[in-house]
mmCIF file with all atom_site columns, C-alpha atoms in Angstrom:
data_model
loop_
_atom_site.group_PDB
_atom_site.id
_atom_site.type_symbol
_atom_site.label_atom_id
_atom_site.label_alt_id
_atom_site.label_comp_id
_atom_site.label_asym_id
_atom_site.label_entity_id
_atom_site.label_seq_id
_atom_site.pdbx_PDB_ins_code
_atom_site.Cartn_x
_atom_site.Cartn_y
_atom_site.Cartn_z
_atom_site.occupancy
_atom_site.B_iso_or_equiv
_atom_site.pdbx_formal_charge
_atom_site.auth_seq_id
_atom_site.auth_comp_id
_atom_site.auth_asym_id
_atom_site.auth_atom_id
_atom_site.pdbx_PDB_model_num
ATOM 1   C CA . MET A 1 1   ? 79.263 -57.242 37.261 1.00 0.00 ? 1   MET A CA 1
ATOM 2   C CA . ILE A 1 2   ? 79.411 -57.541 33.465 1.00 0.00 ? 2   ILE A CA 1
ATOM 3   C CA . HIS A 1 3   ? 79.579 -61.065 32.028 1.00 0.00 ? 3   HIS A CA 1
ATOM 4   C CA . PRO A 1 4   ? 82.515 -61.627 29.649 1.00 0.00 ? 4   PRO A CA 1
ATOM 5   C CA . THR A 1 5   ? 80.148 -62.441 26.760 1.00 0.00 ? 5   THR A CA 1
ATOM 6   C CA . ALA A 1 6   ? 78.146 -59.213 27.173 1.00 0.00 ? 6   ALA A CA 1
ATOM 7   C CA . GLU A 1 7   ? 78.892 -56.345 24.788 1.00 0.00 ? 7   GLU A CA 1
ATOM 8   C CA . VAL A 1 8   ? 78.770 -53.014 26.617 1.00 0.00 ? 8   VAL A CA 1
ATOM 9   C CA . SER A 1 9   ? 79.840 -49.878 24.756 1.00 0.00 ? 9   SER A CA 1
ATOM 10  C CA . PRO A 1 10  ? 82.564 -47.833 26.450 1.00 0.00 ? 10  PRO A CA 1
ATOM 11  C CA . GLN A 1 11  ? 80.259 -44.846 25.833 1.00 0.00 ? 11  GLN A CA 1
ATOM 12  C CA . ALA A 1 12  ? 77.464 -46.400 27.931 1.00 0.00 ? 12  ALA A CA 1
ATOM 13  C CA . GLU A 1 13  ? 77.000 -45.593 31.629 1.00 0.00 ? 13  GLU A CA 1
ATOM 14  C CA . VAL A 1 14  ? 76.355 -48.479 34.032 1.00 0.00 ? 14  VAL A CA 1
ATOM 15  C CA . GLY A 1 15  ? 75.507 -47.811 37.677 1.00 0.00 ? 15  GLY A CA 1
ATOM 16  C CA . GLU A 1 16  ? 77.031 -49.456 40.716 1.00 0.00 ? 16  GLU A CA 1
ATOM 17  C CA . GLY A 1 17  ? 75.678 -52.884 41.590 1.00 0.00 ? 17  GLY A CA 1
ATOM 18  C CA . THR A 1 18  ? 74.128 -53.497 38.162 1.00 0.00 ? 18  THR A CA 1
ATOM 19  C CA . LYS A 1 19  ? 74.526 -56.987 36.692 1.00 0.00 ? 19  LYS A CA 1
ATOM 20  C CA . ILE A 1 20  ? 74.686 -57.508 32.924 1.00 0.00 ? 20  ILE A CA 1
ATOM 21  C CA . TRP A 1 21  ? 74.439 -61.163 31.954 1.00 0.00 ? 21  TRP A CA 1
ATOM 22  C CA . HIS A 1 22  ? 75.403 -63.434 29.033 1.00 0.00 ? 22  HIS A CA 1
ATOM 23  C CA . GLN A 1 23  ? 75.269 -62.035 25.491 1.00 0.00 ? 23  GLN A CA 1
ATOM 24  C CA . ALA A 1 24  ? 73.482 -58.820 26.431 1.00 0.00 ? 24  ALA A CA 1
ATOM 25  C CA . GLN A 1 25  ? 74.254 -55.768 24.291 1.00 0.00 ? 25  GLN A CA 1
ATOM 26  C CA . VAL A 1 26  ? 74.285 -52.210 25.631 1.00 0.00 ? 26  VAL A CA 1
ATOM 27  C CA . ARG A 1 27  ? 74.921 -49.535 23.018 1.00 0.00 ? 27  ARG A CA 1
ATOM 28  C CA . GLU A 1 28  ? 76.616 -46.146 23.148 1.00 0.00 ? 28  GLU A CA 1
ATOM 29  C CA . GLY A 1 29  ? 74.958 -43.393 25.130 1.00 0.00 ? 29  GLY A CA 1
ATOM 30  C CA . ALA A 1 30  ? 72.733 -45.794 27.069 1.00 0.00 ? 30  ALA A CA 1
ATOM 31  C CA . ARG A 1 31  ? 72.435 -44.911 30.761 1.00 0.00 ? 31  ARG A CA 1
ATOM 32  C CA . ILE A 1 32  ? 71.659 -47.690 33.218 1.00 0.00 ? 32  ILE A CA 1
ATOM 33  C CA . GLY A 1 33  ? 71.147 -46.910 36.896 1.00 0.00 ? 33  GLY A CA 1
ATOM 34  C CA . ARG A 1 34  ? 72.186 -48.731 40.060 1.00 0.00 ? 34  ARG A CA 1
ATOM 35  C CA . ASP A 1 35  ? 71.288 -52.268 41.149 1.00 0.00 ? 35  ASP A CA 1
ATOM 36  C CA . CYS A 1 36  ? 69.684 -53.292 37.844 1.00 0.00 ? 36  CYS A CA 1
ATOM 37  C CA . ILE A 1 37  ? 69.552 -56.789 36.358 1.00 0.00 ? 37  ILE A CA 1
ATOM 38  C CA . ILE A 1 38  ? 70.048 -56.979 32.596 1.00 0.00 ? 38  ILE A CA 1
ATOM 39  C CA . SER A 1 39  ? 69.449 -60.645 31.764 1.00 0.00 ? 39  SER A CA 1
ATOM 40  C CA . LYS A 1 40  ? 70.727 -62.956 29.040 1.00 0.00 ? 40  LYS A CA 1
ATOM 41  C CA . GLY A 1 41  ? 70.446 -61.699 25.463 1.00 0.00 ? 41  GLY A CA 1
ATOM 42  C CA . VAL A 1 42  ? 68.874 -58.330 26.304 1.00 0.00 ? 42  VAL A CA 1
ATOM 43  C CA . TYR A 1 43  ? 69.342 -55.564 23.711 1.00 0.00 ? 43  TYR A CA 1
ATOM 44  C CA . ILE A 1 44  ? 69.533 -51.954 24.923 1.00 0.00 ? 44  ILE A CA 1
ATOM 45  C CA . ASP A 1 45  ? 69.740 -49.459 22.066 1.00 0.00 ? 45  ASP A CA 1
ATOM 46  C CA . PHE A 1 46  ? 71.703 -46.212 21.991 1.00 0.00 ? 46  PHE A CA 1
ATOM 47  C CA . ASP A 1 47  ? 70.648 -43.360 24.302 1.00 0.00 ? 47  ASP A CA 1
ATOM 48  C CA . VAL A 1 48  ? 68.098 -45.496 26.188 1.00 0.00 ? 48  VAL A CA 1
ATOM 49  C CA . VAL A 1 49  ? 67.652 -44.281 29.784 1.00 0.00 ? 49  VAL A CA 1
ATOM 50  C CA . ILE A 1 50  ? 67.104 -46.849 32.549 1.00 0.00 ? 50  ILE A CA 1
ATOM 51  C CA . GLY A 1 51  ? 66.617 -45.960 36.214 1.00 0.00 ? 51  GLY A CA 1
ATOM 52  C CA . ASP A 1 52  ? 67.664 -47.789 39.378 1.00 0.00 ? 52  ASP A CA 1
ATOM 53  C CA . ARG A 1 53  ? 66.521 -51.282 40.457 1.00 0.00 ? 53  ARG A CA 1
ATOM 54  C CA . VAL A 1 54  ? 65.162 -52.146 37.002 1.00 0.00 ? 54  VAL A CA 1
ATOM 55  C CA . LYS A 1 55  ? 64.897 -55.803 35.998 1.00 0.00 ? 55  LYS A CA 1
ATOM 56  C CA . ILE A 1 56  ? 64.936 -56.702 32.281 1.00 0.00 ? 56  ILE A CA 1
ATOM 57  C CA . GLN A 1 57  ? 64.414 -60.396 31.566 1.00 0.00 ? 57  GLN A CA 1
ATOM 58  C CA . ASN A 1 58  ? 65.951 -62.631 28.867 1.00 0.00 ? 58  ASN A CA 1
ATOM 59  C CA . ARG A 1 59  ? 65.863 -61.521 25.216 1.00 0.00 ? 59  ARG A CA 1
ATOM 60  C CA . ALA A 1 60  ? 63.907 -58.305 25.779 1.00 0.00 ? 60  ALA A CA 1
ATOM 61  C CA . SER A 1 61  ? 64.635 -55.441 23.349 1.00 0.00 ? 61  SER A CA 1
ATOM 62  C CA . ILE A 1 62  ? 64.584 -51.799 24.433 1.00 0.00 ? 62  ILE A CA 1
ATOM 63  C CA . TYR A 1 63  ? 64.975 -49.422 21.483 1.00 0.00 ? 63  TYR A CA 1
ATOM 64  C CA . HIS A 1 64  ? 66.182 -45.824 21.135 1.00 0.00 ? 64  HIS A CA 1
ATOM 65  C CA . GLY A 1 65  ? 63.638 -43.367 22.508 1.00 0.00 ? 65  GLY A CA 1
ATOM 66  C CA . ALA A 1 66  ? 62.705 -45.459 25.565 1.00 0.00 ? 66  ALA A CA 1
ATOM 67  C CA . THR A 1 67  ? 62.943 -44.286 29.174 1.00 0.00 ? 67  THR A CA 1
ATOM 68  C CA . LEU A 1 68  ? 62.421 -46.733 32.043 1.00 0.00 ? 68  LEU A CA 1
ATOM 69  C CA . GLU A 1 69  ? 62.019 -45.128 35.454 1.00 0.00 ? 69  GLU A CA 1
ATOM 70  C CA . ASP A 1 70  ? 63.132 -46.722 38.743 1.00 0.00 ? 70  ASP A CA 1
ATOM 71  C CA . GLY A 1 71  ? 61.746 -50.114 39.723 1.00 0.00 ? 71  GLY A CA 1
ATOM 72  C CA . VAL A 1 72  ? 60.455 -51.131 36.281 1.00 0.00 ? 72  VAL A CA 1
ATOM 73  C CA . PHE A 1 73  ? 60.094 -54.806 35.310 1.00 0.00 ? 73  PHE A CA 1
ATOM 74  C CA . ILE A 1 74  ? 60.372 -55.901 31.658 1.00 0.00 ? 74  ILE A CA 1
ATOM 75  C CA . GLY A 1 75  ? 59.470 -59.548 30.994 1.00 0.00 ? 75  GLY A CA 1
ATOM 76  C CA . PRO A 1 76  ? 61.281 -61.985 28.708 1.00 0.00 ? 76  PRO A CA 1
ATOM 77  C CA . HIS A 1 77  ? 61.036 -61.351 24.955 1.00 0.00 ? 77  HIS A CA 1
ATOM 78  C CA . ALA A 1 78  ? 59.180 -58.050 25.461 1.00 0.00 ? 78  ALA A CA 1
ATOM 79  C CA . CYS A 1 79  ? 59.879 -55.377 22.847 1.00 0.00 ? 79  CYS A CA 1
ATOM 80  C CA . LEU A 1 80  ? 59.710 -51.608 23.304 1.00 0.00 ? 80  LEU A CA 1
ATOM 81  C CA . THR A 1 81  ? 59.682 -50.351 19.716 1.00 0.00 ? 81  THR A CA 1
ATOM 82  C CA . ASN A 1 82  ? 60.440 -46.899 18.310 1.00 0.00 ? 82  ASN A CA 1
ATOM 83  C CA . ASP A 1 83  ? 59.678 -46.859 14.594 1.00 0.00 ? 83  ASP A CA 1
ATOM 84  C CA . LYS A 1 84  ? 56.456 -44.972 13.890 1.00 0.00 ? 84  LYS A CA 1
ATOM 85  C CA . ILE A 1 85  ? 56.483 -45.757 10.154 1.00 0.00 ? 85  ILE A CA 1
ATOM 86  C CA . PRO A 1 86  ? 58.397 -49.030 9.706  1.00 0.00 ? 86  PRO A CA 1
ATOM 87  C CA . ARG A 1 87  ? 59.919 -49.253 6.241  1.00 0.00 ? 87  ARG A CA 1
ATOM 88  C CA . ALA A 1 88  ? 63.357 -50.476 5.165  1.00 0.00 ? 88  ALA A CA 1
ATOM 89  C CA . ILE A 1 89  ? 63.356 -48.328 2.020  1.00 0.00 ? 89  ILE A CA 1
ATOM 90  C CA . THR A 1 90  ? 62.244 -44.880 0.880  1.00 0.00 ? 90  THR A CA 1
ATOM 91  C CA . PRO A 1 91  ? 59.450 -44.480 -1.733 1.00 0.00 ? 91  PRO A CA 1
ATOM 92  C CA . SER A 1 92  ? 62.186 -44.365 -4.405 1.00 0.00 ? 92  SER A CA 1
ATOM 93  C CA . GLY A 1 93  ? 63.563 -47.732 -3.278 1.00 0.00 ? 93  GLY A CA 1
ATOM 94  C CA . GLU A 1 94  ? 66.700 -46.476 -1.516 1.00 0.00 ? 94  GLU A CA 1
ATOM 95  C CA . LEU A 1 95  ? 67.703 -47.899 1.837  1.00 0.00 ? 95  LEU A CA 1
ATOM 96  C CA . LYS A 1 96  ? 66.463 -45.531 4.543  1.00 0.00 ? 96  LYS A CA 1
ATOM 97  C CA . ALA A 1 97  ? 69.200 -43.464 6.222  1.00 0.00 ? 97  ALA A CA 1
ATOM 98  C CA . ASP A 1 98  ? 69.233 -42.487 9.899  1.00 0.00 ? 98  ASP A CA 1
ATOM 99  C CA . ALA A 1 99  ? 67.729 -39.098 9.007  1.00 0.00 ? 99  ALA A CA 1
ATOM 100 C CA . ASP A 1 100 ? 64.712 -40.833 7.405  1.00 0.00 ? 100 ASP A CA 1
ATOM 101 C CA . TRP A 1 101 ? 63.570 -42.510 10.628 1.00 0.00 ? 101 TRP A CA 1
ATOM 102 C CA . GLU A 1 102 ? 60.764 -40.960 12.678 1.00 0.00 ? 102 GLU A CA 1
ATOM 103 C CA . VAL A 1 103 ? 61.497 -42.074 16.226 1.00 0.00 ? 103 VAL A CA 1
ATOM 104 C CA . GLY A 1 104 ? 58.675 -42.344 18.749 1.00 0.00 ? 104 GLY A CA 1
ATOM 105 C CA . ARG A 1 105 ? 59.121 -42.204 22.517 1.00 0.00 ? 105 ARG A CA 1
ATOM 106 C CA . ILE A 1 106 ? 58.136 -44.678 25.205 1.00 0.00 ? 106 ILE A CA 1
ATOM 107 C CA . VAL A 1 107 ? 58.111 -43.891 28.930 1.00 0.00 ? 107 VAL A CA 1
ATOM 108 C CA . VAL A 1 108 ? 57.584 -46.636 31.499 1.00 0.00 ? 108 VAL A CA 1
ATOM 109 C CA . ARG A 1 109 ? 56.855 -44.983 34.844 1.00 0.00 ? 109 ARG A CA 1
ATOM 110 C CA . TYR A 1 110 ? 58.017 -45.946 38.330 1.00 0.00 ? 110 TYR A CA 1
ATOM 111 C CA . GLY A 1 111 ? 57.275 -49.511 39.422 1.00 0.00 ? 111 GLY A CA 1
ATOM 112 C CA . ALA A 1 112 ? 55.393 -50.529 36.254 1.00 0.00 ? 112 ALA A CA 1
ATOM 113 C CA . SER A 1 113 ? 55.619 -54.027 34.735 1.00 0.00 ? 113 SER A CA 1
ATOM 114 C CA . VAL A 1 114 ? 55.592 -55.171 31.104 1.00 0.00 ? 114 VAL A CA 1
ATOM 115 C CA . GLY A 1 115 ? 54.818 -58.887 30.763 1.00 0.00 ? 115 GLY A CA 1
ATOM 116 C CA . ALA A 1 116 ? 56.543 -61.578 28.732 1.00 0.00 ? 116 ALA A CA 1
ATOM 117 C CA . GLY A 1 117 ? 56.313 -61.165 24.970 1.00 0.00 ? 117 GLY A CA 1
ATOM 118 C CA . ALA A 1 118 ? 54.456 -57.853 25.153 1.00 0.00 ? 118 ALA A CA 1
ATOM 119 C CA . VAL A 1 119 ? 55.033 -55.249 22.440 1.00 0.00 ? 119 VAL A CA 1
ATOM 120 C CA . VAL A 1 120 ? 54.863 -51.535 23.258 1.00 0.00 ? 120 VAL A CA 1
ATOM 121 C CA . LEU A 1 121 ? 54.423 -49.263 20.238 1.00 0.00 ? 121 LEU A CA 1
ATOM 122 C CA . PRO A 1 122 ? 55.924 -45.748 19.986 1.00 0.00 ? 122 PRO A CA 1
ATOM 123 C CA . ASP A 1 123 ? 54.527 -42.654 21.702 1.00 0.00 ? 123 ASP A CA 1
ATOM 124 C CA . VAL A 1 124 ? 53.115 -44.511 24.691 1.00 0.00 ? 124 VAL A CA 1
ATOM 125 C CA . THR A 1 125 ? 53.422 -43.823 28.417 1.00 0.00 ? 125 THR A CA 1
ATOM 126 C CA . ILE A 1 126 ? 52.843 -46.662 30.868 1.00 0.00 ? 126 ILE A CA 1
ATOM 127 C CA . GLY A 1 127 ? 51.776 -45.224 34.228 1.00 0.00 ? 127 GLY A CA 1
ATOM 128 C CA . ARG A 1 128 ? 53.201 -45.798 37.703 1.00 0.00 ? 128 ARG A CA 1
ATOM 129 C CA . PHE A 1 129 ? 52.724 -49.368 38.968 1.00 0.00 ? 129 PHE A CA 1
ATOM 130 C CA . ALA A 1 130 ? 50.694 -50.270 35.851 1.00 0.00 ? 130 ALA A CA 1
ATOM 131 C CA . MET A 1 131 ? 50.803 -53.847 34.582 1.00 0.00 ? 131 MET A CA 1
ATOM 132 C CA . VAL A 1 132 ? 50.918 -54.920 30.927 1.00 0.00 ? 132 VAL A CA 1
ATOM 133 C CA . GLY A 1 133 ? 49.835 -58.544 30.516 1.00 0.00 ? 133 GLY A CA 1
ATOM 134 C CA . ALA A 1 134 ? 51.930 -61.150 28.733 1.00 0.00 ? 134 ALA A CA 1
ATOM 135 C CA . GLY A 1 135 ? 51.638 -60.940 24.944 1.00 0.00 ? 135 GLY A CA 1
ATOM 136 C CA . ALA A 1 136 ? 49.777 -57.622 24.964 1.00 0.00 ? 136 ALA A CA 1
ATOM 137 C CA . VAL A 1 137 ? 50.236 -55.100 22.147 1.00 0.00 ? 137 VAL A CA 1
ATOM 138 C CA . VAL A 1 138 ? 50.170 -51.640 23.720 1.00 0.00 ? 138 VAL A CA 1
ATOM 139 C CA . THR A 1 139 ? 49.059 -48.911 21.301 1.00 0.00 ? 139 THR A CA 1
ATOM 140 C CA . ARG A 1 140 ? 47.940 -46.196 23.742 1.00 0.00 ? 140 ARG A CA 1
ATOM 141 C CA . ASP A 1 141 ? 48.793 -44.817 27.173 1.00 0.00 ? 141 ASP A CA 1
ATOM 142 C CA . VAL A 1 142 ? 48.165 -46.982 30.235 1.00 0.00 ? 142 VAL A CA 1
ATOM 143 C CA . PRO A 1 143 ? 46.953 -45.204 33.403 1.00 0.00 ? 143 PRO A CA 1
ATOM 144 C CA . ALA A 1 144 ? 48.723 -45.522 36.735 1.00 0.00 ? 144 ALA A CA 1
ATOM 145 C CA . GLN A 1 145 ? 48.018 -48.965 38.235 1.00 0.00 ? 145 GLN A CA 1
ATOM 146 C CA . GLY A 1 146 ? 46.056 -49.931 35.115 1.00 0.00 ? 146 GLY A CA 1
ATOM 147 C CA . LEU A 1 147 ? 45.964 -53.581 34.025 1.00 0.00 ? 147 LEU A CA 1
ATOM 148 C CA . VAL A 1 148 ? 45.936 -54.000 30.246 1.00 0.00 ? 148 VAL A CA 1
ATOM 149 C CA . VAL A 1 149 ? 45.760 -57.236 28.249 1.00 0.00 ? 149 VAL A CA 1
ATOM 150 C CA . GLY A 1 150 ? 45.211 -58.375 24.669 1.00 0.00 ? 150 GLY A CA 1
ATOM 151 C CA . SER A 1 151 ? 45.917 -57.166 21.156 1.00 0.00 ? 151 SER A CA 1
ATOM 152 C CA . PRO A 1 152 ? 45.362 -54.295 21.010 1.00 0.00 ? 152 PRO A CA 1
ATOM 153 C CA . ALA A 1 153 ? 45.747 -53.938 24.768 1.00 0.00 ? 153 ALA A CA 1
ATOM 154 C CA . ARG A 1 154 ? 42.583 -52.908 26.626 1.00 0.00 ? 154 ARG A CA 1
ATOM 155 C CA . LEU A 1 155 ? 42.110 -51.732 30.198 1.00 0.00 ? 155 LEU A CA 1
ATOM 156 C CA . LYS A 1 156 ? 40.708 -54.657 32.206 1.00 0.00 ? 156 LYS A CA 1
ATOM 157 C CA . GLY A 1 157 ? 41.073 -53.377 35.751 1.00 0.00 ? 157 GLY A CA 1
ATOM 158 C CA . PHE A 1 158 ? 43.610 -52.036 38.199 1.00 0.00 ? 158 PHE A CA 1
ATOM 159 C CA . VAL A 1 159 ? 46.372 -53.504 40.326 1.00 0.00 ? 159 VAL A CA 1
ATOM 160 C CA . CYS A 1 160 ? 47.850 -52.763 43.734 1.00 0.00 ? 160 CYS A CA 1
ATOM 161 C CA . ARG A 1 161 ? 51.436 -51.628 44.116 1.00 0.00 ? 161 ARG A CA 1
ATOM 162 C CA . CYS A 1 162 ? 52.129 -55.239 45.143 1.00 0.00 ? 162 CYS A CA 1
ATOM 163 C CA . GLY A 1 163 ? 50.841 -56.378 41.734 1.00 0.00 ? 163 GLY A CA 1
ATOM 164 C CA . ARG A 1 164 ? 47.615 -58.070 42.871 1.00 0.00 ? 164 ARG A CA 1
ATOM 165 C CA . ARG A 1 165 ? 44.373 -57.204 41.098 1.00 0.00 ? 165 ARG A CA 1
ATOM 166 C CA . LEU A 1 166 ? 42.164 -54.729 42.950 1.00 0.00 ? 166 LEU A CA 1
ATOM 167 C CA . VAL A 1 167 ? 38.523 -55.486 43.778 1.00 0.00 ? 167 VAL A CA 1
ATOM 168 C CA . VAL A 1 168 ? 35.697 -52.948 43.702 1.00 0.00 ? 168 VAL A CA 1
ATOM 169 C CA . GLU A 1 169 ? 34.531 -51.779 47.129 1.00 0.00 ? 169 GLU A CA 1
ATOM 170 C CA . GLN A 1 170 ? 32.249 -48.869 46.257 1.00 0.00 ? 170 GLN A CA 1
ATOM 171 C CA . GLU A 1 171 ? 31.260 -46.852 43.186 1.00 0.00 ? 171 GLU A CA 1
ATOM 172 C CA . SER A 1 172 ? 30.210 -43.220 42.952 1.00 0.00 ? 172 SER A CA 1
ATOM 173 C CA . ALA A 1 173 ? 29.838 -40.537 40.307 1.00 0.00 ? 173 ALA A CA 1
ATOM 174 C CA . ALA A 1 174 ? 33.352 -39.339 41.145 1.00 0.00 ? 174 ALA A CA 1
ATOM 175 C CA . GLY A 1 175 ? 35.022 -42.713 40.816 1.00 0.00 ? 175 GLY A CA 1
ATOM 176 C CA . ILE A 1 176 ? 35.568 -46.116 42.339 1.00 0.00 ? 176 ILE A CA 1
ATOM 177 C CA . GLU A 1 177 ? 37.030 -47.244 45.642 1.00 0.00 ? 177 GLU A CA 1
ATOM 178 C CA . MET A 1 178 ? 39.112 -50.374 45.087 1.00 0.00 ? 178 MET A CA 1
ATOM 179 C CA . ARG A 1 179 ? 40.897 -52.588 47.609 1.00 0.00 ? 179 ARG A CA 1
ATOM 180 C CA . CYS A 1 180 ? 43.798 -55.019 47.449 1.00 0.00 ? 180 CYS A CA 1
ATOM 181 C CA . PRO A 1 181 ? 42.665 -58.395 48.852 1.00 0.00 ? 181 PRO A CA 1
ATOM 182 C CA . VAL A 1 182 ? 46.232 -59.137 50.021 1.00 0.00 ? 182 VAL A CA 1
ATOM 183 C CA . CYS A 1 183 ? 47.562 -55.804 51.343 1.00 0.00 ? 183 CYS A CA 1
ATOM 184 C CA . ASP A 1 184 ? 44.122 -54.472 52.364 1.00 0.00 ? 184 ASP A CA 1
ATOM 185 C CA . VAL A 1 185 ? 45.117 -51.075 50.936 1.00 0.00 ? 185 VAL A CA 1
ATOM 186 C CA . THR A 1 186 ? 42.311 -48.974 49.418 1.00 0.00 ? 186 THR A CA 1
ATOM 187 C CA . TYR A 1 187 ? 42.695 -46.802 46.308 1.00 0.00 ? 187 TYR A CA 1
ATOM 188 C CA . SER A 1 188 ? 40.409 -44.146 44.815 1.00 0.00 ? 188 SER A CA 1
ATOM 189 C CA . ILE A 1 189 ? 40.324 -44.343 41.020 1.00 0.00 ? 189 ILE A CA 1
ATOM 190 C CA . PRO A 1 190 ? 38.747 -41.283 39.314 1.00 0.00 ? 190 PRO A CA 1
ATOM 191 C CA . ARG A 1 191 ? 35.809 -41.999 36.996 1.00 0.00 ? 191 ARG A CA 1
ATOM 192 C CA . GLU A 1 192 ? 37.587 -40.489 33.952 1.00 0.00 ? 192 GLU A CA 1
ATOM 193 C CA . VAL A 1 193 ? 40.437 -42.969 34.430 1.00 0.00 ? 193 VAL A CA 1
ATOM 194 C CA . VAL A 1 194 ? 38.197 -45.982 34.993 1.00 0.00 ? 194 VAL A CA 1
ATOM 195 C CA . GLY A 1 195 ? 36.097 -45.549 31.852 1.00 0.00 ? 195 GLY A CA 1
ATOM 196 C CA . GLY A 1 196 ? 34.135 -48.757 31.299 1.00 0.00 ? 196 GLY A CA 1
ATOM 197 C CA . SER A 1 197 ? 36.481 -50.955 33.304 1.00 0.00 ? 197 SER A CA 1
ATOM 198 C CA . THR A 1 198 ? 35.790 -51.721 36.948 1.00 0.00 ? 198 THR A CA 1
ATOM 199 C CA . GLY A 1 199 ? 37.881 -54.885 37.179 1.00 0.00 ? 199 GLY A CA 1
#
């Protein structure tokens, strides 16, 4: 289903069961998988790749160079950027041409979530089932199931696949055993991933 006010390029691919709502724009070469929800006012730049069952909330912007794997959630007004050196003009004062742009890549892995108003800078990978807090500015990679918040975003703990924050059960030299208080599932987080954060 594509709303009549949405602008979807004929050169874009949209999977079966995907809904594209009011005033969304999907540019040429974008590939959107099956059963996605592209909400009101979302911007999807050219050649962006989006997997299946992805939900992108109102007014989010996903720029060229971004790949969203299956099951990703992007909150309202979030922005996945791509410009590593943002300038409108060259050193000589000329308007930058397409060839002048240095595009960075963003990968959001399976099941990860990016909260409302968060900004993800170029050359970042957000790990499987990781969670980026609302308003965070992500400048570096986020580990699988990592919870990051703030500006710049810092690792503050880990989350279950259900999204709930994990609690520490046991620590060792090798890592930390963490448990979901809702699902009662236990995870082993290696020490090199945990760093100084134990939740």
